[in-house]
């Protein structure tokens, strides 16, 4: 598999072991769960200068044996650079606006916890019945604040930005691990700000930067996704996110 991507060397497990990402030589290799999504991300990423560059196999494919590859970047995440991360997100979303290829229909039917949570946040499916009564009760406030309608234009957005910007010693930040959805940009920004507060030490006052409805959707998105992985994770996410919500 390494040979297919033109690299060799001793594999080094990267810090995010849950994603199965390894550095081998000049590449980062990552296990792929959804080939359609991975192909789409690779094609889109290849057109964006601020995103880690995907690498094709010697046969011209983006995947080999269930793995994908991007170029190794000598940089580190610094999520506490809150304003810089959001500015990079603005540039990314400006570049993503109207970008081809077209959104694959198959991505609308994804069944990952995050894809389900996204649809719940946008009233496209009900709250999963398997969530505990405690978790459902704790997110009731967020659900009440989620707008029933939203007429803003949608585009491809990155809904996991906060911890996925790497900063090299010199030069601009680089975005990694695109998490693509077709939603208004404000929703992606709200998820990033929520994550900055809940996970990266940002002050709660940063929630004032975003629309209350977007903040509520972001809270639902994170709570449901966490709860579908474990009840304890969902409860903890709700305890972090719901105090930030405010009436519009």
Coordinates of N, CA and C in Angstrom, one line a residue:
X1 N 0.8 -1.2 0.0 CA 0.0 0.0 0.0 C 0.9 1.3 0.0
X2 N 1.9 1.3 0.8 CA 2.8 2.4 0.8 C 3.5 2.6 -0.6
X3 N 3.8 1.5 -1.2 CA 4.5 1.6 -2.5 C 3.5 2.2 -3.5
X4 N 2.2 1.9 -3.4 CA 1.2 2.5 -4.3 C 1.2 4.0 -4.3
X5 N 1.5 4.6 -3.1 CA 1.6 6.0 -3.0 C 3.0 6.6 -3.2
X6 N 3.9 5.8 -3.5 CA 5.3 6.2 -3.7 C 6.1 6.6 -2.5
X7 N 5.8 6.0 -1.4 CA 6.6 6.3 -0.2 C 7.0 5.0 0.5
X8 N 8.0 5.2 1.4 CA 8.5 4.0 2.2 C 9.1 4.6 3.5
X9 N 9.3 3.6 4.4 CA 9.8 4.0 5.7 C 9.1 3.4 6.8
X10 N 9.5 3.6 8.0 CA 8.9 3.1 9.2 C 7.6 3.9 9.5
X11 N 6.5 3.2 9.6 CA 5.3 3.9 10.0 C 5.3 4.5 11.4
X12 N 4.8 5.7 11.5 CA 4.8 6.4 12.8 C 3.3 6.8 13.1
X13 N 2.8 6.2 14.2 CA 1.4 6.5 14.5 C 1.3 8.0 15.0
X14 N 0.4 8.7 14.4 CA 0.2 10.1 14.8 C -0.7 10.2 16.0
X15 N -0.8 11.4 16.5 CA -1.5 11.5 17.8 C -3.0 11.1 17.8
X16 N -3.6 11.3 16.7 CA -5.1 11.0 16.6 C -5.2 9.6 16.2
X17 N -4.9 8.6 17.1 CA -4.9 7.2 16.7 C -6.3 6.7 16.3
X18 N -7.3 7.3 16.8 CA -8.7 6.9 16.6 C -9.0 6.9 15.1
X19 N -8.3 7.7 14.3 CA -8.5 7.8 12.9 C -7.6 6.9 12.1
X20 N -6.7 6.2 12.7 CA -5.8 5.4 12.0 C -4.9 6.1 11.1
X21 N -4.3 7.3 11.5 CA -3.5 8.1 10.7 C -2.0 7.8 11.0
X22 N -1.2 7.5 10.0 CA 0.2 7.2 10.2 C 1.1 8.1 9.3
X23 N 2.2 8.5 9.7 CA 3.2 9.1 8.9 C 4.1 8.0 8.4
X24 N 4.3 8.0 7.0 CA 5.2 7.1 6.4 C 6.0 8.0 5.4
X25 N 7.3 8.2 5.7 CA 8.1 9.1 4.8 C 7.5 10.5 4.7
X26 N 7.2 10.8 3.4 CA 6.8 12.2 3.2 C 5.3 12.3 3.1
X27 N 4.6 11.2 3.5 CA 3.1 11.2 3.5 C 2.5 10.9 4.8
X28 N 1.2 11.3 4.9 CA 0.3 10.9 6.0 C -0.7 9.9 5.4
X29 N -0.8 8.7 5.9 CA -1.7 7.7 5.4 C -2.8 7.5 6.4
X30 N -4.0 7.5 5.9 CA -5.2 7.4 6.8 C -6.2 6.4 6.3
X31 N -6.7 5.6 7.2 CA -7.8 4.6 6.8 C -9.0 5.4 6.5
X32 N -9.7 4.8 5.5 CA -10.9 5.5 4.9 C -12.1 4.6 5.2
X33 N -13.2 5.3 5.7 CA -14.4 4.6 6.0 C -15.4 4.7 4.9
X34 N -15.4 5.8 4.2 CA -16.4 6.0 3.1 C -15.7 6.4 1.9
X35 N -15.5 5.5 0.9 CA -14.8 5.8 -0.3 C -15.4 7.0 -1.1
X36 N -16.7 7.1 -1.2 CA -17.3 8.2 -1.9 C -16.9 9.5 -1.3
X37 N -17.1 9.6 0.0 CA -16.7 10.8 0.7 C -15.2 11.1 0.5
X38 N -14.4 10.1 0.6 CA -12.9 10.3 0.5 C -12.5 10.8 -0.8
X39 N -13.1 10.2 -1.9 CA -12.8 10.6 -3.2 C -13.2 12.1 -3.4
X40 N -14.4 12.4 -2.9 CA -14.9 13.8 -3.1 C -13.9 14.8 -2.3
X41 N -13.6 14.4 -1.1 CA -12.7 15.3 -0.3 C -11.3 15.5 -1.1
X42 N -10.8 14.4 -1.6 CA -9.5 14.5 -2.3 C -9.6 15.4 -3.5
X43 N -10.6 15.2 -4.3 CA -10.8 16.1 -5.5 C -10.9 17.5 -5.1
X44 N -11.7 17.8 -4.1 CA -11.9 19.2 -3.7 C -10.6 19.7 -3.1
X45 N -10.0 19.0 -2.2 CA -8.7 19.4 -1.6 C -7.6 19.7 -2.6
X46 N -7.6 19.0 -3.6 CA -6.5 19.2 -4.6 C -6.6 20.5 -5.3
X47 N -7.8 21.2 -5.2 CA -8.0 22.5 -5.9 C -7.8 23.6 -4.9
X48 N -7.5 23.3 -3.6 CA -7.5 24.4 -2.6 C -6.1 24.5 -2.1
X49 N -5.5 25.7 -2.2 CA -4.1 25.8 -1.8 C -3.9 25.8 -0.3
X50 N -5.0 26.1 0.5 CA -4.8 26.2 1.9 C -5.1 24.9 2.6
X51 N -5.3 23.8 1.8 CA -5.7 22.5 2.4 C -4.5 21.5 2.1
X52 N -4.3 20.6 3.1 CA -3.2 19.6 2.9 C -3.4 18.9 1.6
X53 N -2.4 18.8 0.8 CA -2.5 18.3 -0.6 C -2.7 16.7 -0.6
X54 N -3.8 16.2 -1.2 CA -3.9 14.8 -1.4 C -3.0 14.2 -2.4
X55 N -2.6 13.0 -2.3 CA -1.7 12.4 -3.2 C -2.3 11.1 -3.9
X56 N -2.1 11.0 -5.2 CA -2.7 9.9 -5.9 C -1.7 8.7 -5.9
X57 N -2.3 7.5 -6.1 CA -1.4 6.4 -6.3 C -0.7 6.4 -7.6
X58 N 0.1 5.4 -7.8 CA 0.8 5.3 -9.1 C -0.1 4.9 -10.2
X59 N -1.3 4.5 -9.9 CA -2.4 4.2 -10.9 C -3.3 5.4 -11.1
X60 N -3.1 6.5 -10.4 CA -3.9 7.7 -10.6 C -5.2 7.7 -9.7
X61 N -5.2 6.8 -8.7 CA -6.4 6.8 -7.8 C -6.1 7.5 -6.6
X62 N -7.2 7.9 -5.9 CA -7.0 8.6 -4.6 C -6.9 7.6 -3.4
X63 N -7.3 6.3 -3.6 CA -7.4 5.3 -2.6 C -6.6 4.1 -3.0
X64 N -6.1 3.4 -2.0 CA -5.4 2.1 -2.2 C -5.6 1.2 -1.0
X65 N -6.3 0.1 -1.2 CA -6.5 -0.8 -0.1 C -7.2 -0.2 1.1
X66 N -8.2 0.7 0.9 CA -8.9 1.3 2.0 C -8.1 2.5 2.7
X67 N -7.0 3.0 2.0 CA -6.2 4.1 2.6 C -6.2 5.2 1.6
X68 N -6.1 6.4 2.2 CA -5.8 7.6 1.4 C -4.6 8.3 1.9
X69 N -4.0 9.2 1.1 CA -2.7 9.9 1.5 C -2.8 11.4 1.3
X70 N -2.1 12.1 2.2 CA -1.9 13.5 1.9 C -0.4 13.8 2.2
X71 N 0.1 14.9 1.7 CA 1.5 15.3 2.0 C 1.7 15.6 3.5
X72 N 2.8 15.2 4.0 CA 3.2 15.5 5.4 C 3.5 17.0 5.5
X73 N 3.0 17.6 6.5 CA 3.2 19.1 6.7 C 4.0 19.2 8.1
X74 N 5.1 19.9 8.0 CA 5.9 20.1 9.2 C 5.2 21.3 10.0
X75 N 4.2 21.0 10.7 CA 3.4 22.1 11.4 C 2.7 21.4 12.5
X76 N 2.1 22.2 13.3 CA 1.3 21.7 14.5 C 0.0 22.4 14.7
X77 N -1.0 21.8 15.3 CA -2.2 22.5 15.6 C -2.0 23.4 16.7
X78 N -2.6 24.6 16.6 CA -2.5 25.6 17.7 C -4.0 26.2 17.8
X79 N -4.9 25.4 18.3 CA -6.3 25.8 18.2 C -6.6 27.0 19.1
X80 N -5.6 27.3 20.0 CA -5.9 28.5 20.8 C -5.7 29.8 20.0
X81 N -5.2 29.7 18.8 CA -5.1 30.9 17.9 C -6.5 31.1 17.3
X82 N -7.5 31.4 18.2 CA -8.9 31.4 17.8 C -9.2 32.2 16.6
X83 N -8.8 33.5 16.6 CA -9.2 34.4 15.5 C -8.5 34.0 14.2
X84 N -7.3 33.5 14.3 CA -6.6 33.1 13.1 C -7.3 31.9 12.5
X85 N -7.7 31.0 13.3 CA -8.4 29.8 12.8 C -9.7 30.2 12.1
X86 N -10.4 31.1 12.7 CA -11.7 31.5 12.0 C -11.4 32.3 10.7
X87 N -10.3 33.1 10.7 CA -9.9 33.8 9.4 C -9.6 32.8 8.4
X88 N -8.8 31.8 8.7 CA -8.5 30.7 7.7 C -9.8 30.0 7.2
X89 N -10.7 29.8 8.1 CA -12.0 29.2 7.7 C -12.7 30.1 6.8
X90 N -12.7 31.4 7.0 CA -13.3 32.3 6.0 C -12.7 32.2 4.6
X91 N -11.4 32.2 4.6 CA -10.7 32.0 3.3 C -11.1 30.7 2.6
X92 N -11.1 29.6 3.4 CA -11.4 28.3 2.9 C -12.9 28.3 2.4
X93 N -13.8 28.9 3.1 CA -15.2 28.8 2.6 C -15.4 29.7 1.4
X94 N -14.6 30.8 1.3 CA -14.7 31.6 0.1 C -14.2 30.8 -1.1
X95 N -13.2 30.0 -0.9 CA -12.6 29.2 -2.0 C -13.6 28.0 -2.3
X96 N -14.3 27.5 -1.3 CA -15.2 26.4 -1.6 C -16.5 26.8 -2.3
X97 N -16.8 28.1 -2.2 CA -18.1 28.6 -2.8 C -18.1 28.3 -4.3
X98 N -19.1 27.5 -4.7 CA -19.2 27.2 -6.1 C -18.2 26.3 -6.7
X99 N -17.4 25.6 -5.8 CA -16.4 24.7 -6.3 C -17.0 23.5 -6.8
X100 N -16.4 23.0 -7.9 CA -16.8 21.7 -8.5 C -15.8 20.6 -8.0
X101 N -16.1 19.4 -7.9 CA -17.2 18.7 -8.6 C -18.5 18.9 -7.7
X102 N -19.6 18.5 -8.4 CA -20.9 18.6 -7.7 C -20.9 17.7 -6.5
X103 N -21.8 18.0 -5.6 CA -22.0 17.3 -4.4 C -22.6 15.9 -4.7
X104 N -21.9 14.8 -4.3 CA -22.4 13.5 -4.6 C -23.7 13.2 -3.8
X105 N -24.7 12.7 -4.5 CA -26.0 12.4 -3.8 C -25.8 11.4 -2.7
X106 N -24.8 10.5 -2.8 CA -24.6 9.5 -1.8 C -24.3 10.1 -0.4
X107 N -23.7 11.3 -0.4 CA -23.3 11.9 0.8 C -24.5 12.4 1.7
X108 N -25.6 12.6 1.0 CA -26.8 13.0 1.7 C -27.3 11.8 2.6
X109 N -26.9 10.6 2.3 CA -27.4 9.4 3.1 C -26.4 8.8 4.0
X110 N -25.4 9.6 4.3 CA -24.3 9.0 5.2 C -25.0 8.7 6.6
X111 N -24.4 7.7 7.2 CA -25.0 7.2 8.5 C -24.0 7.3 9.7
X112 N -23.0 8.1 9.5 CA -22.1 8.3 10.6 C -22.8 9.1 11.7
X113 N -22.3 9.1 13.0 CA -23.0 9.9 14.0 C -23.0 11.4 13.6
X114 N -22.0 11.9 12.9 CA -21.9 13.3 12.6 C -22.9 13.6 11.5
X115 N -23.1 12.7 10.5 CA -24.1 13.0 9.5 C -25.5 12.9 10.0
X116 N -25.8 12.0 10.9 CA -27.1 11.9 11.5 C -27.3 13.2 12.3
X117 N -26.3 13.6 13.1 CA -26.5 14.8 13.9 C -26.7 16.1 13.1
X118 N -26.0 16.1 11.9 CA -26.2 17.3 11.0 C -27.7 17.3 10.6
X119 N -28.3 16.2 10.2 CA -29.6 16.2 9.7 C -30.6 16.6 10.9
X120 N -30.3 16.1 12.1 CA -31.2 16.5 13.2 C -31.1 18.0 13.4
X121 N -29.9 18.5 13.4 CA -29.8 20.0 13.6 C -30.5 20.8 12.6
X122 N -30.8 20.2 11.4 CA -31.5 21.0 10.3 C -32.9 20.5 10.1
X123 N -33.5 19.8 11.1 CA -34.9 19.3 11.1 C -35.1 18.4 9.9
X124 N -34.1 17.7 9.5 CA -34.3 16.7 8.3 C -34.5 15.3 8.8
X125 N -34.4 15.1 10.1 CA -34.8 13.8 10.7 C -34.9 14.0 12.2
X126 N -35.8 13.2 12.8 CA -36.0 13.4 14.3 C -34.8 13.0 15.1
X127 N -34.8 13.4 16.4 CA -33.8 13.0 17.3 C -33.8 11.5 17.4
X128 N -32.7 10.8 17.3 CA -32.7 9.3 17.3 C -33.3 8.8 18.6
X129 N -34.2 7.8 18.5 CA -34.9 7.3 19.7 C -33.9 6.7 20.7
X130 N -32.8 6.2 20.2 CA -31.9 5.5 21.1 C -31.1 6.4 22.0
X131 N -31.2 7.7 21.9 CA -30.6 8.6 22.8 C -31.3 8.5 24.2
X132 N -30.6 8.6 25.2 CA -31.2 8.4 26.5 C -32.1 9.6 26.8
X133 N -33.0 9.4 27.7 CA -34.0 10.4 28.1 C -33.2 11.6 28.7
X134 N -32.1 11.3 29.5 CA -31.4 12.4 30.1 C -30.7 13.3 29.0
X135 N -30.1 12.7 28.0 CA -29.5 13.4 27.0 C -30.5 14.2 26.2
X136 N -31.7 13.6 25.9 CA -32.7 14.3 25.2 C -33.2 15.5 26.0
X137 N -33.4 15.3 27.3 CA -33.9 16.4 28.1 C -32.9 17.5 28.2
X138 N -31.6 17.2 28.2 CA -30.6 18.2 28.4 C -30.4 19.1 27.1
X139 N -30.8 18.5 25.9 CA -30.7 19.3 24.7 C -32.0 19.9 24.3
X140 N -33.0 19.8 25.1 CA -34.3 20.3 24.7 C -34.2 21.8 24.5
X141 N -33.5 22.5 25.3 CA -33.3 24.0 25.1 C -32.7 24.3 23.7
X142 N -31.7 23.5 23.3 CA -31.1 23.8 22.0 C -32.1 23.5 20.9
X143 N -32.8 22.5 21.0 CA -33.8 22.1 20.0 C -34.9 23.2 19.9
X144 N -35.3 23.8 21.0 CA -36.2 24.9 21.0 C -35.7 26.1 20.3
X145 N -34.4 26.4 20.3 CA -33.8 27.6 19.7 C -33.4 27.4 18.2
X146 N -33.5 26.1 17.7 CA -33.1 25.9 16.4 C -34.2 26.4 15.4
X147 N -33.9 27.3 14.5 CA -34.9 27.9 13.6 C -35.6 26.8 12.8
X148 N -36.9 26.9 12.5 CA -37.6 26.0 11.7 C -37.2 26.1 10.2
X149 N -36.9 27.3 9.8 CA -36.5 27.6 8.4 C -35.3 28.4 8.3
X150 N -34.6 28.2 7.2 CA -33.4 29.0 6.9 C -33.2 29.2 5.4
X151 N -33.3 30.4 5.0 CA -33.3 30.7 3.5 C -31.9 31.1 3.0
X152 N -30.9 31.0 3.9 CA -29.6 31.4 3.4 C -29.0 30.4 2.4
X153 N -28.2 30.9 1.5 CA -27.6 30.0 0.5 C -26.7 29.0 1.2
X154 N -26.6 27.8 0.6 CA -25.8 26.7 1.1 C -24.6 26.5 0.1
X155 N -23.6 25.9 0.7 CA -22.4 25.5 -0.1 C -21.7 24.5 0.7
X156 N -20.6 24.0 0.1 CA -19.7 23.0 0.9 C -19.0 23.8 2.0
X157 N -19.1 23.2 3.2 CA -18.4 23.8 4.3 C -17.7 22.7 5.1
X158 N -16.7 23.2 5.9 CA -15.9 22.3 6.7 C -16.4 22.4 8.2
X159 N -17.0 21.4 8.7 CA -17.7 21.4 10.0 C -16.9 20.8 11.1
X160 N -15.5 20.9 11.0 CA -14.7 20.4 12.1 C -13.4 21.2 12.0
X161 N -13.5 22.5 12.0 CA -12.4 23.4 11.7 C -11.5 23.6 12.9
X162 N -12.1 23.8 14.1 CA -11.4 24.3 15.2 C -10.0 23.7 15.5
X163 N -10.0 22.4 15.5 CA -8.7 21.7 15.8 C -8.0 21.1 14.6
X164 N -8.4 21.6 13.4 CA -7.9 21.0 12.2 C -7.2 22.1 11.3
X165 N -6.5 23.0 11.9 CA -5.6 23.9 11.2 C -4.2 23.8 11.8
X166 N -3.3 23.5 10.9 CA -1.9 23.4 11.3 C -1.1 24.6 11.0
X167 N -0.3 25.0 11.9 CA 0.5 26.3 11.7 C 2.0 25.9 11.6
X168 N 2.6 26.1 10.5 CA 4.0 25.9 10.3 C 4.8 27.0 11.0
X169 N 6.1 26.8 11.1 CA 7.0 27.8 11.7 C 6.9 29.1 10.9
X170 N 6.8 29.0 9.6 CA 6.7 30.1 8.7 C 5.6 29.8 7.6
X171 N 4.9 30.9 7.2 CA 3.9 30.7 6.2 C 2.5 30.6 6.8
X172 N 1.5 30.5 6.0 CA 0.1 30.5 6.4 C -0.3 29.1 7.0
X173 N -1.4 29.1 7.8 CA -1.9 27.9 8.3 C -2.4 27.0 7.2
X174 N -2.5 25.7 7.5 CA -3.0 24.7 6.5 C -4.1 23.9 7.1
X175 N -5.2 23.8 6.4 CA -6.4 23.0 6.8 C -6.2 21.5 6.5
X176 N -6.6 20.7 7.5 CA -6.5 19.3 7.3 C -7.9 18.7 7.6
X177 N -8.1 17.4 7.2 CA -9.2 16.6 7.5 C -10.6 17.3 7.3
X178 N -10.8 17.7 6.0 CA -12.1 18.3 5.7 C -13.2 17.4 6.1
X179 N -14.2 18.0 6.7 CA -15.5 17.3 7.1 C -16.6 18.0 6.4
X180 N -16.9 17.5 5.2 CA -17.8 18.3 4.3 C -19.3 18.1 4.5
X181 N -20.0 19.2 4.5 CA -21.4 19.3 4.5 C -21.9 20.4 3.6
X182 N -23.1 20.4 3.2 CA -23.7 21.5 2.4 C -24.6 22.2 3.3
X183 N -24.1 23.3 3.8 CA -24.9 24.2 4.7 C -24.4 25.6 4.6
X184 N -25.2 26.6 5.2 CA -24.7 27.9 5.2 C -23.4 28.0 5.9
X185 N -22.5 29.0 5.5 CA -21.2 29.1 6.1 C -21.3 29.4 7.6
X186 N -22.4 30.2 8.0 CA -22.6 30.5 9.4 C -22.7 29.3 10.3
X187 N -23.2 28.2 9.8 CA -23.3 27.0 10.6 C -21.9 26.5 10.9
X188 N -21.1 26.4 9.9 CA -19.7 25.9 10.1 C -18.9 26.7 11.0
X189 N -19.1 28.1 10.9 CA -18.4 29.0 11.8 C -18.9 28.8 13.3
X190 N -20.2 28.5 13.4 CA -20.7 28.3 14.8 C -20.2 27.0 15.4
X191 N -20.0 26.0 14.6 CA -19.5 24.7 15.1 C -18.0 25.0 15.6
X192 N -17.3 25.8 14.7 CA -15.9 26.1 15.1 C -15.8 26.9 16.4
X193 N -16.6 27.9 16.6 CA -16.6 28.7 17.8 C -17.0 27.9 19.0
X194 N -18.1 27.0 18.8 CA -18.5 26.2 19.9 C -17.4 25.3 20.4
X195 N -16.7 24.7 19.4 CA -15.6 23.8 19.7 C -14.4 24.5 20.4
X196 N -14.2 25.8 19.9 CA -13.2 26.6 20.6 C -13.4 26.8 22.1
X197 N -14.7 27.0 22.4 CA -15.1 27.3 23.8 C -15.1 26.0 24.6
X198 N -15.7 24.9 24.0 CA -15.9 23.7 24.8 C -14.6 22.8 24.9
X199 N -13.7 23.0 23.9 CA -12.6 22.1 23.8 C -11.2 22.7 23.8
X200 N -11.2 24.0 23.5 CA -9.8 24.6 23.3 C -9.6 25.9 24.1
X201 N -10.3 26.0 25.2 CA -10.0 27.1 26.2 C -10.5 28.5 25.8
X202 N -11.3 28.6 24.8 CA -11.7 30.0 24.5 C -12.8 30.5 25.5
X203 N -12.8 31.8 25.7 CA -13.8 32.3 26.7 C -15.2 32.1 26.1
X204 N -16.2 32.0 27.0 CA -17.6 31.8 26.6 C -18.1 33.0 25.8
X205 N -17.5 34.2 26.1 CA -18.0 35.4 25.4 C -17.8 35.3 23.9
X206 N -17.0 34.4 23.4 CA -16.8 34.2 21.9 C -18.1 33.8 21.3
X207 N -19.0 33.2 22.1 CA -20.3 32.8 21.5 C -21.1 34.0 20.9
X208 N -20.8 35.2 21.4 CA -21.4 36.4 20.9 C -21.1 36.7 19.5
X209 N -20.0 36.1 19.0 CA -19.6 36.3 17.6 C -20.6 35.7 16.6
X210 N -21.4 34.8 17.0 CA -22.2 34.1 16.1 C -23.7 34.2 16.3
X211 N -24.5 33.9 15.3 CA -26.0 34.0 15.4 C -26.5 33.0 16.4
X212 N -27.5 33.4 17.3 CA -28.0 32.4 18.2 C -28.6 31.2 17.6
X213 N -29.2 31.3 16.4 CA -29.8 30.1 15.8 C -28.7 29.2 15.3
X214 N -27.6 29.7 14.8 CA -26.5 28.9 14.3 C -25.8 28.2 15.5
X215 N -25.7 29.0 16.6 CA -25.2 28.4 17.9 C -26.0 27.2 18.3
X216 N -27.3 27.4 18.3 CA -28.2 26.3 18.7 C -28.1 25.1 17.8
X217 N -28.0 25.3 16.5 CA -27.8 24.2 15.6 C -26.5 23.5 15.9
X218 N -25.4 24.3 16.1 CA -24.1 23.7 16.4 C -24.1 22.8 17.6
X219 N -24.9 23.3 18.7 CA -25.0 22.5 19.9 C -25.7 21.2 19.6
X220 N -26.8 21.3 18.9 CA -27.5 20.0 18.6 C -26.6 19.1 17.8
X221 N -25.9 19.6 16.8 CA -25.0 18.8 16.0 C -23.9 18.1 16.9
X222 N -23.3 18.8 17.8 CA -22.3 18.2 18.7 C -22.9 17.3 19.7
X223 N -24.0 17.6 20.3 CA -24.6 16.8 21.3 C -25.0 15.4 20.8
X224 N -25.8 15.5 19.7 CA -26.3 14.3 19.1 C -25.1 13.4 18.6
X225 N -24.1 13.9 17.9 CA -23.0 13.1 17.4 C -22.3 12.5 18.6
X226 N -22.1 13.2 19.7 CA -21.4 12.6 20.8 C -22.3 11.5 21.5
X227 N -23.6 11.8 21.6 CA -24.5 10.8 22.3 C -24.6 9.5 21.5
X228 N -24.5 9.6 20.2 CA -24.6 8.4 19.4 C -23.4 7.5 19.5
X229 N -22.3 8.1 20.1 CA -21.1 7.3 20.3 C -21.1 6.7 21.8
X230 N -21.6 7.5 22.7 CA -21.8 7.0 24.1 C -22.7 8.0 24.8
X231 N -23.5 7.4 25.8 CA -24.4 8.3 26.6 C -23.6 9.3 27.4
X232 N -22.4 8.8 27.9 CA -21.6 9.7 28.8 C -21.1 10.8 27.9
X233 N -20.6 10.6 26.7 CA -20.1 11.6 25.9 C -21.2 12.6 25.5
X234 N -22.4 12.1 25.2 CA -23.5 13.1 24.9 C -23.8 13.9 26.1
X235 N -23.9 13.3 27.3 CA -24.2 14.1 28.5 C -23.1 15.2 28.7
X236 N -21.9 14.8 28.6 CA -20.8 15.8 28.8 C -20.8 16.9 27.8
X237 N -21.1 16.6 26.5 CA -21.2 17.6 25.5 C -22.3 18.6 25.8
X238 N -23.5 18.0 26.2 CA -24.6 18.9 26.6 C -24.3 19.8 27.7
X239 N -23.5 19.3 28.7 CA -23.2 20.1 29.9 C -22.2 21.3 29.5
X240 N -21.4 21.0 28.4 CA -20.5 22.1 28.0 C -21.3 23.1 27.1
X241 N -22.1 22.6 26.2 CA -22.7 23.5 25.2 C -23.9 24.2 25.6
X242 N -24.9 23.6 26.3 CA -26.1 24.2 26.5 C -26.1 25.5 27.3
X243 N -25.1 25.7 28.3 CA -25.1 27.0 29.0 C -24.7 28.2 28.1
X244 N -24.2 27.9 26.9 CA -23.8 29.0 26.0 C -25.0 29.5 25.2
X245 N -26.1 28.8 25.2 CA -27.2 29.2 24.3 C -27.9 30.4 24.9
X246 N -28.5 31.2 23.9 CA -29.2 32.4 24.3 C -30.4 32.6 23.4
X247 N -31.4 33.2 23.8 CA -32.5 33.5 23.0 C -32.1 34.6 22.0
X248 N -32.6 34.5 20.7 CA -32.3 35.5 19.7 C -33.0 36.8 20.0

